[in-house]
Every structure is written in structure tokens, then in C-alpha cells.
PDB file of C-alpha atoms and ligand atoms in Angstrom:
ATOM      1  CA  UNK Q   1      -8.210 -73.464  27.737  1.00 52.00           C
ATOM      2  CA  UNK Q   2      -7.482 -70.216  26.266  1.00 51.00           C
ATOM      3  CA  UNK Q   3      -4.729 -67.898  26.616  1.00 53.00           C
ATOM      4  CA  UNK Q   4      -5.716 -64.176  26.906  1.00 55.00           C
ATOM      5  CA  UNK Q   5      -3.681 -62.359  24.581  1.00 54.00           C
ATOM      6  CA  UNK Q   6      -3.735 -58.779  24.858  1.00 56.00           C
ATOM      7  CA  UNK Q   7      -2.553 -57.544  21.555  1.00 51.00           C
ATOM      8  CA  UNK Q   8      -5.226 -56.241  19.743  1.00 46.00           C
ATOM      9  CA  UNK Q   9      -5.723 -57.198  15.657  1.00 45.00           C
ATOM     10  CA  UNK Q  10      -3.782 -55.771  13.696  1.00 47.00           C
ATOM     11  CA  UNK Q  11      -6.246 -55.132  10.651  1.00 48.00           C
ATOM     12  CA  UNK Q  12      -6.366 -51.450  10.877  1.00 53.00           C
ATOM     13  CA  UNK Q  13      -3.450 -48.628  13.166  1.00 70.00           C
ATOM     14  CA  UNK Q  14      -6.897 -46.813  13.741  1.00 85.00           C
ATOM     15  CA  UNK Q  15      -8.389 -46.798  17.255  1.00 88.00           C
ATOM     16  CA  UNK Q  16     -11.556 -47.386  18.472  1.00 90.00           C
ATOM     17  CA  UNK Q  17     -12.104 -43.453  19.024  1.00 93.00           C
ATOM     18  CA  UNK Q  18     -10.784 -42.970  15.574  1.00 93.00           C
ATOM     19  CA  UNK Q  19     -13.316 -44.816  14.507  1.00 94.00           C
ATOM     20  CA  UNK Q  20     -15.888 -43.426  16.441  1.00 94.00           C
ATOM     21  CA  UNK Q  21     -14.599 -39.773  14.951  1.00 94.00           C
ATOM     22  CA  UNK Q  22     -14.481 -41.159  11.476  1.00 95.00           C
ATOM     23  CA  UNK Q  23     -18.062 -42.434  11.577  1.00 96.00           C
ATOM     24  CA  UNK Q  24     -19.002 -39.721  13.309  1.00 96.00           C
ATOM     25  CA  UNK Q  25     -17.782 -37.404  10.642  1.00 96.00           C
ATOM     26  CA  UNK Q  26     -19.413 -39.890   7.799  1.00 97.00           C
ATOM     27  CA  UNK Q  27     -22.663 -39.612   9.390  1.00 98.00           C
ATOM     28  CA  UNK Q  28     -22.933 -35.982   9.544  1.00 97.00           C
ATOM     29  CA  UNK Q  29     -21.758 -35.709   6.118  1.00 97.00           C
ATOM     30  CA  UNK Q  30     -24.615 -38.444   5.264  1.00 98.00           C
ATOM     31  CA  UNK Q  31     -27.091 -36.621   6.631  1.00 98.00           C
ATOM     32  CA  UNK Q  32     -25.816 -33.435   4.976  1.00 98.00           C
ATOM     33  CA  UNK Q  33     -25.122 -34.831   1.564  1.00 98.00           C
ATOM     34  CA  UNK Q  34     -29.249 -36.414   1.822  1.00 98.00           C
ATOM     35  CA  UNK Q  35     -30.178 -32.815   2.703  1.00 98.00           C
ATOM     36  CA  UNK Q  36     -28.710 -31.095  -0.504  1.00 97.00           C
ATOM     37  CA  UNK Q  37     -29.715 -34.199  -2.994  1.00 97.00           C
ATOM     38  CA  UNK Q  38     -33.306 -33.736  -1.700  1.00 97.00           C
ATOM     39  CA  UNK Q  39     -33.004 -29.970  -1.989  1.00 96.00           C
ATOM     40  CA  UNK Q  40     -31.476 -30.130  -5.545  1.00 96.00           C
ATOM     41  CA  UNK Q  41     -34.754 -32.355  -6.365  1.00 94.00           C
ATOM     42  CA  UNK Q  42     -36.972 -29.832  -5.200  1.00 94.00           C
ATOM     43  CA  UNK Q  43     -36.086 -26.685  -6.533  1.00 94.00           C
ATOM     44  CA  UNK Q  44     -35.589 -28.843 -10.161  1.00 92.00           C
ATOM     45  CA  UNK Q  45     -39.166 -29.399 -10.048  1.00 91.00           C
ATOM     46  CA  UNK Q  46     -40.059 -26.009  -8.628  1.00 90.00           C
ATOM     47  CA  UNK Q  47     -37.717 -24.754 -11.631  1.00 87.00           C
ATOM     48  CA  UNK Q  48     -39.465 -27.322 -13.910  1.00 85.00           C
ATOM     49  CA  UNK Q  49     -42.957 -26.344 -12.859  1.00 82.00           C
ATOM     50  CA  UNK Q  50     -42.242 -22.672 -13.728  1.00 72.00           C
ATOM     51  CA  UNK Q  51     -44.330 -21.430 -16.465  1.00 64.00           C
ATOM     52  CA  UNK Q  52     -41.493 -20.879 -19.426  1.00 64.00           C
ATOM     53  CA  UNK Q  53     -42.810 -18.054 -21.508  1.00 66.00           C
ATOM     54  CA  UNK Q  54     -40.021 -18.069 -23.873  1.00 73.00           C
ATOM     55  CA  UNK Q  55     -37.294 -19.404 -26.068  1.00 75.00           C
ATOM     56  CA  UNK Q  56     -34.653 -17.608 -23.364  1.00 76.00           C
ATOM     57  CA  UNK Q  57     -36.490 -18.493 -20.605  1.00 81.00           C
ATOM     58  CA  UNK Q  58     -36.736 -22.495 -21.641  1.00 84.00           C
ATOM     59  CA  UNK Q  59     -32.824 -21.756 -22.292  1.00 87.00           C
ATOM     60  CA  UNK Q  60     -31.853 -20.551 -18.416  1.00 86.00           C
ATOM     61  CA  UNK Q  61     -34.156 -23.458 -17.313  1.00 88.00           C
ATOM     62  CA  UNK Q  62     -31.901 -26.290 -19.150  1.00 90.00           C
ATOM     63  CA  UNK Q  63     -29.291 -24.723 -17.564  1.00 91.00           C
ATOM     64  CA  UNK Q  64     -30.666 -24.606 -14.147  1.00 91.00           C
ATOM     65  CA  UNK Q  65     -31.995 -27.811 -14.102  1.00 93.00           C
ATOM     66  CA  UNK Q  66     -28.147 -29.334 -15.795  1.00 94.00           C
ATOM     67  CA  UNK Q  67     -26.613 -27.508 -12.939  1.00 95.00           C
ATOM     68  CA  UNK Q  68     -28.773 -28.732 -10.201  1.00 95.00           C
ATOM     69  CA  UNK Q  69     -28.237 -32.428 -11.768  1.00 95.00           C
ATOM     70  CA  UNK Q  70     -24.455 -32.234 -11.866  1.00 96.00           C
ATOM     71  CA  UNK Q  71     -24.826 -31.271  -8.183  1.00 95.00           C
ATOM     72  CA  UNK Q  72     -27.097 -33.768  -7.097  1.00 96.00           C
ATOM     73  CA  UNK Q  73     -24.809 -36.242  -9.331  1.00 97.00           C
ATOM     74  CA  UNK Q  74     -21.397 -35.429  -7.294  1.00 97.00           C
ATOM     75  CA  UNK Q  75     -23.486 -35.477  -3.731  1.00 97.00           C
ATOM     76  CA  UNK Q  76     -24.927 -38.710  -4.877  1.00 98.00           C
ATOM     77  CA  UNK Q  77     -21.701 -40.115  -5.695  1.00 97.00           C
ATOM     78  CA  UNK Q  78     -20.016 -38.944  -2.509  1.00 97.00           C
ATOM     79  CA  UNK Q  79     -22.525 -40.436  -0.580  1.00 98.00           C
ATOM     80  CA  UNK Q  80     -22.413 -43.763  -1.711  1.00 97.00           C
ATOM     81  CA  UNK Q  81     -18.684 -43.450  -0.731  1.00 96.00           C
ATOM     82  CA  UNK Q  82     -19.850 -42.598   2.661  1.00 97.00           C
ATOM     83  CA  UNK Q  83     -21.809 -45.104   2.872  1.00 97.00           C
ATOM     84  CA  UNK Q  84     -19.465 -47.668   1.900  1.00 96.00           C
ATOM     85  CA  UNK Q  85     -16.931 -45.999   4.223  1.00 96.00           C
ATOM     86  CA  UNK Q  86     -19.275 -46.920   7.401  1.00 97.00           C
ATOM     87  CA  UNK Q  87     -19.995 -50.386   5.863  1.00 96.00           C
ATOM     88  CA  UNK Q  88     -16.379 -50.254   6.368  1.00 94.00           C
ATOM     89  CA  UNK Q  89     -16.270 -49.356   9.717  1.00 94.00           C
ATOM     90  CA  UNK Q  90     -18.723 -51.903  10.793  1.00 94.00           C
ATOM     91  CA  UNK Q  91     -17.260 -54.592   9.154  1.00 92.00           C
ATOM     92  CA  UNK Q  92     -13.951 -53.968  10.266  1.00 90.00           C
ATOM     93  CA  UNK Q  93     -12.043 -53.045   6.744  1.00 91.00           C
ATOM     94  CA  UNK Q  94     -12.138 -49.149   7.473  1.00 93.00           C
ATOM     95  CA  UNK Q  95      -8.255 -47.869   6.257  1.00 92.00           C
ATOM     96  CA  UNK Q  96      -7.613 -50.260   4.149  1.00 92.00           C
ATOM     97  CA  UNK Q  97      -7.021 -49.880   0.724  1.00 93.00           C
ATOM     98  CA  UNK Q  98      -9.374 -50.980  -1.161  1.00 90.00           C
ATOM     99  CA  UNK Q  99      -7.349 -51.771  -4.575  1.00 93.00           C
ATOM    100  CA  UNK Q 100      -3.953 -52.894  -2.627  1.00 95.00           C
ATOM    101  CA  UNK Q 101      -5.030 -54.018   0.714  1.00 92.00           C
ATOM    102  CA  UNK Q 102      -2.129 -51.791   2.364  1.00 92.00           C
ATOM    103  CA  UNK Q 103      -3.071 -49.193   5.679  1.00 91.00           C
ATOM    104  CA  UNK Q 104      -4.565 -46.345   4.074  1.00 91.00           C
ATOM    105  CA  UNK Q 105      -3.249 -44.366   6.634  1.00 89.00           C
ATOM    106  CA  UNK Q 106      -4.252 -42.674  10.205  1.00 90.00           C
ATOM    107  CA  UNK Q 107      -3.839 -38.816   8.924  1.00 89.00           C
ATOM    108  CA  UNK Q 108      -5.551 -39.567   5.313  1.00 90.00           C
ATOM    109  CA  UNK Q 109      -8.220 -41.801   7.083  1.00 91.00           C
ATOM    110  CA  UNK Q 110      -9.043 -38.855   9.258  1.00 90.00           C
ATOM    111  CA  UNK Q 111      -9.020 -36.328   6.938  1.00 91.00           C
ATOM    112  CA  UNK Q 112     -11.023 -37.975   4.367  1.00 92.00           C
ATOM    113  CA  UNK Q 113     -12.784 -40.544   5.559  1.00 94.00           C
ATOM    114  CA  UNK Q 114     -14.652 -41.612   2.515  1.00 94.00           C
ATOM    115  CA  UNK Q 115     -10.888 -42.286   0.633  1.00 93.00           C
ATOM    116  CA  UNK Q 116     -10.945 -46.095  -0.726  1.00 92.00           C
ATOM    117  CA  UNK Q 117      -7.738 -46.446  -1.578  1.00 93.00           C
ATOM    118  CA  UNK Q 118      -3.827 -44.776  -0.396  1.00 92.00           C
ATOM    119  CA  UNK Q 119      -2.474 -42.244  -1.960  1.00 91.00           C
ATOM    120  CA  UNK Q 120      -0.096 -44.161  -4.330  1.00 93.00           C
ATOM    121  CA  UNK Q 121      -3.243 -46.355  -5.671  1.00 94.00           C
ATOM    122  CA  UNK Q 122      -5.490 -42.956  -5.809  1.00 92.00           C
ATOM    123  CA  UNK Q 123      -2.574 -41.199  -8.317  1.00 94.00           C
ATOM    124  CA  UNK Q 124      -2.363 -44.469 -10.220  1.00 93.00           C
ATOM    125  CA  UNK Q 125      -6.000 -44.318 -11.245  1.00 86.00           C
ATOM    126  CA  UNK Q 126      -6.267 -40.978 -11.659  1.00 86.00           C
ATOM    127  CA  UNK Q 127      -3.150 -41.041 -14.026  1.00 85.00           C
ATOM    128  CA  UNK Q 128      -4.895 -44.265 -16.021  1.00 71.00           C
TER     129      UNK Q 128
HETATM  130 ZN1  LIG W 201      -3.426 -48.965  -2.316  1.00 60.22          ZN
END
């Protein structure tokens, strides 16, 4: 025989429809960060597939192509955050820090949804 207790876990101060906005958020950012990684990867091989004629020429397309890698890079990076964020979500760990284990916090959480860690762990390791 089991008593019904109605006090939900404690894991996480987020509610279900702050969830629900959080992965709602992630998934449009996803799909948006997929988007510009797949269009950085086609115009470096329609930059790449340019005839180079010269030595200045060969120069701008390094460039190009270094600038179109860094941003693929950072989208890349940000969306593995994502996706770990909505790993996060379905397991049930979403807010929580991920280096101290502390509430990451409701505001934060909302505003940037792919944060691992609170703010006093974030300025740590940005400071080491
Ligand atoms: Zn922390």
C-alpha cells in the first residue's frame, strides 16, 4: 500500500512548461544552428571550387574558407551544447550544474538554455 504524496521531486525549481519552453527554444536553435553548419559547408566548397587565377585571389580564398570554418566551428560547438541540454531535459538533469550539482537557476535556465554550469562555476573556469 502506497501513500500518494503530492510533492513533486525536487531535482530541478523548473516546471514542466519551463521545460517545454526550454526545449522548445533548444530545438529551434538545433534546427537553426544545422541550417548555418550545412550552409557554411556549402559555400566552402562553392568558394573552394572557384577557379583561383591568382596569388591574391588563392589569398581571399584562405581567408574565406578560415572564416567560414571558425563559423561552422562555434555553431558546431553550440550545438552539441544543445544537444546535451535536451539530453538533459529528457533525462531529468536540465538546471543543474553540471560541475557543482547546485540549481542552475530558473532566469539563467531560461535565458540560456544550453548553460552547463551556474554562474559562480562558469566565472571559475573562465578565470582558470
Ligand atoms: Zn556550479
Amino acid at each position: 500500500m502506497t501513500t500518494m504524496n503530492s510533492t513533486p521531486p525536487r531535482e530541478s525549481p523548473l516546471g514542466p512548461q519551463d521545460l517545454d519552453e526550454a526545449a522548445a527554444v533548444l530545438s529551434d536553435l538545433r534546427d537553426r544552428l544545422r541550417a548555418e553548419i550545412a550552409d557554411a559547408r556549402k559555400t566552402e566548397s562553392a568558394v573552394r571550387g572557384d577557379c583561383v587565377l591568382d596569388a591574391a585571389d588563392a589569398g581571399a580564398t584562405t581567408l574565406a574558407i578560415e572564416e567560414l570554418h571558425t563559423r561552422a566551428d562555434a555553431a558546431t560547438a553550440l550545438l552539441e551544447r544543445t544537444l546535451a541540454a535536451l539530453t538533459r531535459i529528457q533525462d531529468g538533469t536540465f538546471g543543474t550544474c553540471a560541475t557543482c550539482g547546485a540549481p542552475i537557476g530558473r532566469e539563467r535556465v531560461l535565458a540560456v538554455p544550453h548553460a552547463e554550469r551556474c554562474v559562480a562555476c562558469t566565472e571559475r573556469q573562465s578565470r582558470a
